[in-house]
PDB file of C-alpha atoms in Angstrom:
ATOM      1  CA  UNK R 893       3.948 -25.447 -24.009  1.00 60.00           C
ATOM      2  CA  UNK R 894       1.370 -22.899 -22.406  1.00 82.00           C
ATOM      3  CA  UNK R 895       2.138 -22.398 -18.789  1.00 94.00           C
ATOM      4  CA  UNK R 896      -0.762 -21.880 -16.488  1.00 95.00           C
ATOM      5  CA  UNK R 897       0.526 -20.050 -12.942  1.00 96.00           C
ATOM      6  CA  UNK R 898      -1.082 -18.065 -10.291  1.00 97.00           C
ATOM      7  CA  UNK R 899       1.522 -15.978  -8.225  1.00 96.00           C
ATOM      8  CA  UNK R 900       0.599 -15.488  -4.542  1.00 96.00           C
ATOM      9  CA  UNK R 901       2.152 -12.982  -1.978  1.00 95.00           C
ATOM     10  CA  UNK R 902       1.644  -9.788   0.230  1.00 94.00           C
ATOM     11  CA  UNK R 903       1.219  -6.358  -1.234  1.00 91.00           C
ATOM     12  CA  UNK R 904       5.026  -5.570  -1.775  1.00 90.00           C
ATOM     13  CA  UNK R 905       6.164  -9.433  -2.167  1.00 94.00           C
ATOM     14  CA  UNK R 906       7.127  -8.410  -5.678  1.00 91.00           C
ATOM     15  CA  UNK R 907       4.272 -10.246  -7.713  1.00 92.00           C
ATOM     16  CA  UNK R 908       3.781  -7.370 -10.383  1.00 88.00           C
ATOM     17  CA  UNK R 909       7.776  -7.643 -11.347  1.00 89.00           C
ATOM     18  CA  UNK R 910       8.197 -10.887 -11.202  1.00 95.00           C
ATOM     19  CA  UNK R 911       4.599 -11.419 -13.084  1.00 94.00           C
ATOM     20  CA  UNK R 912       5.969  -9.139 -16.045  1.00 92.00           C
ATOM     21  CA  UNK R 913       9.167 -11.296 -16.460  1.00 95.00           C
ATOM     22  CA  UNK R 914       7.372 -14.627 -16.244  1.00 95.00           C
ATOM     23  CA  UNK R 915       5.478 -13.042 -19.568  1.00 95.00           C
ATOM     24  CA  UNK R 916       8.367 -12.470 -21.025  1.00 95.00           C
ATOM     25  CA  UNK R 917      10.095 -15.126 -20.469  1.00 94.00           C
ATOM     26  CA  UNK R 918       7.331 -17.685 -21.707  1.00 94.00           C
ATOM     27  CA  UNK R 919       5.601 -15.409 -23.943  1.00 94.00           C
ATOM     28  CA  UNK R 920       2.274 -15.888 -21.912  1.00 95.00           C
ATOM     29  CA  UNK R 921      -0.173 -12.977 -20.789  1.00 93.00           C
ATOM     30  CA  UNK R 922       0.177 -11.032 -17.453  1.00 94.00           C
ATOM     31  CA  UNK R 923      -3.207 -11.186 -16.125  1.00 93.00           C
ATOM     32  CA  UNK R 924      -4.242  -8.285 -13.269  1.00 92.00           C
ATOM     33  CA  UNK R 925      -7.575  -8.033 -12.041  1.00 88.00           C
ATOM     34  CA  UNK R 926      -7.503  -4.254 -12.553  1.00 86.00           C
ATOM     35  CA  UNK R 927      -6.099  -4.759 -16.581  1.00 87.00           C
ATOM     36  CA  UNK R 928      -8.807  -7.311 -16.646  1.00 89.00           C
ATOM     37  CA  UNK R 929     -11.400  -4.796 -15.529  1.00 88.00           C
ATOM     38  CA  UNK R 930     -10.153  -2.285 -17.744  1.00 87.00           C
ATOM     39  CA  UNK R 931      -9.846  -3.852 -20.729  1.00 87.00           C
ATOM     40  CA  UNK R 932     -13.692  -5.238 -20.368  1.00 87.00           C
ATOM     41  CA  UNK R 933     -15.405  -2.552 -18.702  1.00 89.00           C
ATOM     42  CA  UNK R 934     -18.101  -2.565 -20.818  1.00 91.00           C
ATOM     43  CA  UNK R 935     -19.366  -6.472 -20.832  1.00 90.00           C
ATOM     44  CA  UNK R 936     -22.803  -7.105 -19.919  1.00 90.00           C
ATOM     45  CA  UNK R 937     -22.772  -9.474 -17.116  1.00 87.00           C
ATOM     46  CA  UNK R 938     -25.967 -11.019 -14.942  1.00 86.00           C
ATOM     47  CA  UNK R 939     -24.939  -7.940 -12.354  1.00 87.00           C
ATOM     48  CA  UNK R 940     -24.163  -5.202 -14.789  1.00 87.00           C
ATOM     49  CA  UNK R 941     -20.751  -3.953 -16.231  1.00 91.00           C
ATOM     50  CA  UNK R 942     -17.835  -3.211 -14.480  1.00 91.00           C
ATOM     51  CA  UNK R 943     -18.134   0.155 -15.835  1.00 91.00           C
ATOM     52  CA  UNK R 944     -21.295   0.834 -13.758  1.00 91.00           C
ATOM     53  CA  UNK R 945     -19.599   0.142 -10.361  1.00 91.00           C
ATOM     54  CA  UNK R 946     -16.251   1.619 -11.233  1.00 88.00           C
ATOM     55  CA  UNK R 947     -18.073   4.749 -11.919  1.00 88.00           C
ATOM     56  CA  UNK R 948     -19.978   5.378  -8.696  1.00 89.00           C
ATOM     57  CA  UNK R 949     -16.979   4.426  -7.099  1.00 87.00           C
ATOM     58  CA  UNK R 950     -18.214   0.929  -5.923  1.00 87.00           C
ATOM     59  CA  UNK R 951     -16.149  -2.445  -5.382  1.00 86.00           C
ATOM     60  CA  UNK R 952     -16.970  -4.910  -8.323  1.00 90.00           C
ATOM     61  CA  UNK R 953     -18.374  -7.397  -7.113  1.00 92.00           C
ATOM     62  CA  UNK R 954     -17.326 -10.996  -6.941  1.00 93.00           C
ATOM     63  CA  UNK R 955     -19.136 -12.343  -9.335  1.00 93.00           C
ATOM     64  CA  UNK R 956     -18.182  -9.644 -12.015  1.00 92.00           C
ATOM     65  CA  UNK R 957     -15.063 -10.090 -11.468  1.00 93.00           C
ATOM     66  CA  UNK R 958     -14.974 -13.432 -11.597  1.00 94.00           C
ATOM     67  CA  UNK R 959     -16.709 -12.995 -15.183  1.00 92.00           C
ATOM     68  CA  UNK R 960     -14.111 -10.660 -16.399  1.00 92.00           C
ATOM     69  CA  UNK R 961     -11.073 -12.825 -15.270  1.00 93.00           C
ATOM     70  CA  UNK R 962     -12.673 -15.968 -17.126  1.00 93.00           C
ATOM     71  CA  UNK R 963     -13.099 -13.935 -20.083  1.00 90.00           C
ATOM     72  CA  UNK R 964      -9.224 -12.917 -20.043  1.00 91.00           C
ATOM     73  CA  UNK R 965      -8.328 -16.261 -19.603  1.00 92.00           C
ATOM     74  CA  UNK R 966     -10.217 -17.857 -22.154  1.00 90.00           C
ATOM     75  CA  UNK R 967      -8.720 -15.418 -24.579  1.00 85.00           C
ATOM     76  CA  UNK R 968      -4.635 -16.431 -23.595  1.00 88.00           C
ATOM     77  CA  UNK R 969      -2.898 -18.514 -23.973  1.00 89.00           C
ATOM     78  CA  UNK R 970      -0.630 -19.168 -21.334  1.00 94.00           C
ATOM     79  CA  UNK R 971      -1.375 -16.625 -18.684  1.00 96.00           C
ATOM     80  CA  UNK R 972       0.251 -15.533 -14.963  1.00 96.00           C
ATOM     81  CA  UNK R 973      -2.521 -14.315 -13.079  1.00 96.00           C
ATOM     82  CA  UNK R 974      -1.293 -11.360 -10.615  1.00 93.00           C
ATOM     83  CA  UNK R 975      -3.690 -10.340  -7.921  1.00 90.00           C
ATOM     84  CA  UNK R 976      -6.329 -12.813  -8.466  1.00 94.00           C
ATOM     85  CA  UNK R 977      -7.884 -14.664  -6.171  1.00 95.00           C
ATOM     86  CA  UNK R 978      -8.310 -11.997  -3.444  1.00 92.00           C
ATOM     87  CA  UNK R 979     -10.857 -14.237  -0.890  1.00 93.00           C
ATOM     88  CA  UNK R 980     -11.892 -17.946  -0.566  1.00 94.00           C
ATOM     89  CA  UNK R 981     -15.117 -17.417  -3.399  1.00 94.00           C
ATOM     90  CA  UNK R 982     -12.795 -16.353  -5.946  1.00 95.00           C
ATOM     91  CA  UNK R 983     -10.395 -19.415  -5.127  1.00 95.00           C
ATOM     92  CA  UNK R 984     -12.734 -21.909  -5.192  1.00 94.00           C
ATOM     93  CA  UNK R 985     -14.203 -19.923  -8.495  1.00 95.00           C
ATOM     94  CA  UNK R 986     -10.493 -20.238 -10.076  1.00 95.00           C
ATOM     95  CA  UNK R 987     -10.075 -23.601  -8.809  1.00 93.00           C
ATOM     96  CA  UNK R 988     -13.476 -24.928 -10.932  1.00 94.00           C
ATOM     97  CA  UNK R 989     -12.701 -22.947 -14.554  1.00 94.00           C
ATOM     98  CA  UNK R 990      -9.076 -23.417 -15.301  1.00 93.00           C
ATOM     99  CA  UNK R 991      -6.517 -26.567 -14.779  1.00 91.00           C
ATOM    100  CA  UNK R 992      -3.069 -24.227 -12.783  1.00 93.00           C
ATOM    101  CA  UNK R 993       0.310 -25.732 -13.420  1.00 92.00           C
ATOM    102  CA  UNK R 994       1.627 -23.943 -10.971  1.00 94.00           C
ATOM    103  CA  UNK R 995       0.310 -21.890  -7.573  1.00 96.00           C
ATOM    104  CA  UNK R 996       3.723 -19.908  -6.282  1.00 97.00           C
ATOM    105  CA  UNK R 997       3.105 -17.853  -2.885  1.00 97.00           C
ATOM    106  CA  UNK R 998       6.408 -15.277  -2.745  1.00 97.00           C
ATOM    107  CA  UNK R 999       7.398 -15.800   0.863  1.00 96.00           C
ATOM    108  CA  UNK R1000       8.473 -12.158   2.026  1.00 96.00           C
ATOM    109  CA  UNK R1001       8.439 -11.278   6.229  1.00 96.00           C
ATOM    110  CA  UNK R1002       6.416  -8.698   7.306  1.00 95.00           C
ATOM    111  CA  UNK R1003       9.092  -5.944   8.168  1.00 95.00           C
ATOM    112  CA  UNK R1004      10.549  -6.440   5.015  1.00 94.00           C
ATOM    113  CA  UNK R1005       7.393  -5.434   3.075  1.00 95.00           C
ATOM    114  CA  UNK R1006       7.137  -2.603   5.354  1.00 95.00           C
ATOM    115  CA  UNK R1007      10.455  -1.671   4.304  1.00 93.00           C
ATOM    116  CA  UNK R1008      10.042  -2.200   0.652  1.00 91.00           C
ATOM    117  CA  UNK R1009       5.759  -0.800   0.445  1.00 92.00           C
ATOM    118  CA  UNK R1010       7.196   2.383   2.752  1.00 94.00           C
ATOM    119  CA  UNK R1011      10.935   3.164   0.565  1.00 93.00           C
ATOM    120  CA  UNK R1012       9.010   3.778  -2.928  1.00 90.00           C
ATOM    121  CA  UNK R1013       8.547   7.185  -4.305  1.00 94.00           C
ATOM    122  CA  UNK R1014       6.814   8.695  -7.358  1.00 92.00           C
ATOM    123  CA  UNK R1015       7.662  11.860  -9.260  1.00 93.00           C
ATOM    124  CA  UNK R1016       5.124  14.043  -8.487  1.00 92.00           C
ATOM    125  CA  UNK R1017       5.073  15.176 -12.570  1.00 91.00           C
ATOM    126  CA  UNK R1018       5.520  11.871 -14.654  1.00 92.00           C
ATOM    127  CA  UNK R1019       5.144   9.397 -12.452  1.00 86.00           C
ATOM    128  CA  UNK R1020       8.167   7.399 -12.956  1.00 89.00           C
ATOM    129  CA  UNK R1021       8.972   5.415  -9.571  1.00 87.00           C
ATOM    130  CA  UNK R1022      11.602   4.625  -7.688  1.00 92.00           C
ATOM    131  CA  UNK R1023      12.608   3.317  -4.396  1.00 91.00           C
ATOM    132  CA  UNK R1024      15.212   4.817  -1.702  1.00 91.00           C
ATOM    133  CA  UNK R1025      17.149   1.393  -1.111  1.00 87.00           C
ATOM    134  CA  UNK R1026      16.431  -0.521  -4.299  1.00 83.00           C
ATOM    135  CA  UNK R1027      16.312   1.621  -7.453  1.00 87.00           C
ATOM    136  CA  UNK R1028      17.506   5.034  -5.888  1.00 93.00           C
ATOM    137  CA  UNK R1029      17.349   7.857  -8.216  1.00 95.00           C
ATOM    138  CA  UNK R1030      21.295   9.534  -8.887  1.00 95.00           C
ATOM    139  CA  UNK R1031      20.513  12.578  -6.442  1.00 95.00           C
ATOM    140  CA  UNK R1032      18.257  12.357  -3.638  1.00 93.00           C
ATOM    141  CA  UNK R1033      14.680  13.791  -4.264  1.00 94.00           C
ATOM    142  CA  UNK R1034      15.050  14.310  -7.734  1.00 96.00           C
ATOM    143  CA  UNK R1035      13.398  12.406 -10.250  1.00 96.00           C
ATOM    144  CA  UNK R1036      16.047  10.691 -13.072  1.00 95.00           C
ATOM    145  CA  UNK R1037      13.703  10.958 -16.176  1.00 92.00           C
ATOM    146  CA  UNK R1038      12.661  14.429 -15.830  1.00 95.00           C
ATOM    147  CA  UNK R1039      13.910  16.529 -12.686  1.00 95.00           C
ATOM    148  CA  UNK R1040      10.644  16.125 -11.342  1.00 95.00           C
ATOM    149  CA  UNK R1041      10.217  16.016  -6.739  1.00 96.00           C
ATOM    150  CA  UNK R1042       9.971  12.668  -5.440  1.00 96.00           C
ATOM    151  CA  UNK R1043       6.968  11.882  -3.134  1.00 95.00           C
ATOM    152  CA  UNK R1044       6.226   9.825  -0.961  1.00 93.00           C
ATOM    153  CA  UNK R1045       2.569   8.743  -1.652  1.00 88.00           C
ATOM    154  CA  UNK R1046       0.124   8.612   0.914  1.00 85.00           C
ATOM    155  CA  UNK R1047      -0.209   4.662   0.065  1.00 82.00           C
ATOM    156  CA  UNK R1048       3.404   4.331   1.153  1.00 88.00           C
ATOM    157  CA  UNK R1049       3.095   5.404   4.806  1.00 92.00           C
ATOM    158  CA  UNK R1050       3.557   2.921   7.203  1.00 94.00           C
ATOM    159  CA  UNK R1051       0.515   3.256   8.982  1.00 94.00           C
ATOM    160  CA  UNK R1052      -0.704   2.216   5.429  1.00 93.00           C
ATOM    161  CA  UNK R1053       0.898  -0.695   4.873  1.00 93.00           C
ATOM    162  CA  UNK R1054       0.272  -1.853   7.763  1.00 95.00           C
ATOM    163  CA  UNK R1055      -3.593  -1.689   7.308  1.00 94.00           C
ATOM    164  CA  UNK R1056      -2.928  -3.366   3.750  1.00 92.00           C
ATOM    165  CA  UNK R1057      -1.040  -6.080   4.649  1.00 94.00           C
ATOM    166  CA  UNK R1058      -3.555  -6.518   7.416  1.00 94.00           C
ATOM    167  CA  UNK R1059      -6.367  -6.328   4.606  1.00 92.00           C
ATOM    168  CA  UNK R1060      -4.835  -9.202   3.265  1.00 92.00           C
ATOM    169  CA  UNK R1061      -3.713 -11.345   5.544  1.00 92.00           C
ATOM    170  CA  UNK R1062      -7.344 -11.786   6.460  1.00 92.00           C
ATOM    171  CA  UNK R1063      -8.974 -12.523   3.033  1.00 90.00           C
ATOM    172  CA  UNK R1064      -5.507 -13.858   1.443  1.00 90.00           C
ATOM    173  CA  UNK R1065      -4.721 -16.589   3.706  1.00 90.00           C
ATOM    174  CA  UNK R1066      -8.057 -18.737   3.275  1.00 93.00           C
ATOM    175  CA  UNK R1067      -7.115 -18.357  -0.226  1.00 95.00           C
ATOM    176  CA  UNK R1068      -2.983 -19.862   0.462  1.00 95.00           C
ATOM    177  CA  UNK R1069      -4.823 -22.744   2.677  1.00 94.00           C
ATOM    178  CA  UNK R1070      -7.083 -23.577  -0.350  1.00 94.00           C
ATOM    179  CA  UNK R1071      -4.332 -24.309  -2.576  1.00 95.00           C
ATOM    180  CA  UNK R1072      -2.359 -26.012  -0.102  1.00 94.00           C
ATOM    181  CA  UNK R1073      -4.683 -28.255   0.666  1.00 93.00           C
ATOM    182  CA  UNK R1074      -5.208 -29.034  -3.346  1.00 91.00           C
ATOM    183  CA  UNK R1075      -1.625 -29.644  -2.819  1.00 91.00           C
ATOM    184  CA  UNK R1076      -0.695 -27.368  -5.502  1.00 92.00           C
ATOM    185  CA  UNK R1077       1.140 -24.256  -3.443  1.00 96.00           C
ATOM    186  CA  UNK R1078       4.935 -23.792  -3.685  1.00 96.00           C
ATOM    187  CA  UNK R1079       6.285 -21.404  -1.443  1.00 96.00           C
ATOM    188  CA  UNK R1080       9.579 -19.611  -2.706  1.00 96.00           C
ATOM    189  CA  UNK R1081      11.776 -17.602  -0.355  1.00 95.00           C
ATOM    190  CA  UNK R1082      11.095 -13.880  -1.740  1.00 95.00           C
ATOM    191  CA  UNK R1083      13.092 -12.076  -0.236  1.00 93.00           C
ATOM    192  CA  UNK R1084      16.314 -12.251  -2.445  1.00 89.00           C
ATOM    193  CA  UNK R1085      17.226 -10.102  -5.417  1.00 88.00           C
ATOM    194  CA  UNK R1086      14.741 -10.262  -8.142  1.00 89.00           C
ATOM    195  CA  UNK R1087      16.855 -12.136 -10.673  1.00 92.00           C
ATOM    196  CA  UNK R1088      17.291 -15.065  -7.731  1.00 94.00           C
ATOM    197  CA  UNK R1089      13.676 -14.939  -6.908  1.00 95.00           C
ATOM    198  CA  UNK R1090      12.838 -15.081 -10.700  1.00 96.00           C
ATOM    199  CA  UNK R1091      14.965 -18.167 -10.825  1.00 96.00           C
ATOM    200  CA  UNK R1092      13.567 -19.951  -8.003  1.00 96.00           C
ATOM    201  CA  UNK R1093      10.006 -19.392  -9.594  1.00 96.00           C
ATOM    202  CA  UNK R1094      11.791 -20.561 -13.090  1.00 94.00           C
ATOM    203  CA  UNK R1095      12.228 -24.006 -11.879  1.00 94.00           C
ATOM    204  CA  UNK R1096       9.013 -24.299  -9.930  1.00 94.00           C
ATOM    205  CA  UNK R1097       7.556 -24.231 -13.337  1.00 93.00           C
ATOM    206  CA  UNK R1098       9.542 -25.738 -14.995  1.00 90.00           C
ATOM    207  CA  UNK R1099       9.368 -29.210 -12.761  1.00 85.00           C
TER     208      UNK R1099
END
């Protein structure tokens, strides 16, 4: 059977990770909007490509988007679709083109995100990442794949992620109310270790 699911939650809630094992674990795509983008940057749509506004630096606008992500779900089969919806249009837009089996929202408090968005650091030469509480690297500052300097990126301040959890609180929650009032939203309790959180998702979809 081809499972259908749409995984809600706050930038650092843990949606990419847990997206990737869902994949694997079903053998379904991982859907992203920006993979989506990406991968059809070049389709002609009523507004233009992607392409076109990625260029000049532009937001793609609704409508494109919403183009591309039909597009990439048409083609799979069996999808979890990661960072998609970001506003009420694209929810009700999602809502009309596919049939969800299941609409998770990873419940994660705010001071824990700010814990988890601010702890991550990148080496500054291959980019492997890391994270000061949760995946620390064997000596401080010093990347584990290639002896690389660990950085903290600019995304990763505080100040940051407060504005982007801000960012999304506003246009996110319409799109949380929308599904619970379909009656389709599960909450799950994020905030455990991966491996629990990826089993509390297991048997939302699995009932």
């Amino acid at each position: 059977m081809s499972h259908r699911i749409l995984l809600l939650g706050a930038p650092g809630a843990g949606k990419g990770t847990q997206s990737k094992k869902l994949a694997a674990e079903y053998g379904i795509e991982h859907v992203t909007t920006g993979d989506a983008l990406r991968a059809n940057k070049e389709m002609e749509t009523e507004y233009g490509t992607p392409k076109s506004f990625m260029d000049a630096g532009e937001l793609v606008p609704d409508p494109v988007v919403n183009e591309i992500v039909e597009a990439a779900l048409a083609d799979a089969d069996g999808f979890v679709l990661d960072g998609y919806p970001r506003n009420i249009e694209q929810a009700e837009y999602l809502s009309e083109i596919t049939d969800l089996d299941a609409v998770i929202l990873l419940d994660v408090d705010e001071e824990v995100l700010v814990d988890r968005l601010t702890g991550r650091r990148v080496c500054d030469d291959c980019g492997a990442n890391f994270h000061v509480d949760f995946q620390p690297p064997e000596e401080e500052g010093v990347c584990d794949e290639c002896g690389g300097e660990l950085v903290q990126r600019e995304d990763d301040t505080e100040e940051t992620a407060r504005e982007r959890l801000e960012v999304f609180y506003d246009n996110t929650e319409p799109v949380i109310d929308h599904f619970r009032d379909e009656g389709v939203l599960v909450e799950v309790d994020g905030e455990a270790t991966p491996d629990a959180v990826f089993d509390r998702i297991g048997d939302v979809v699995e009932n």
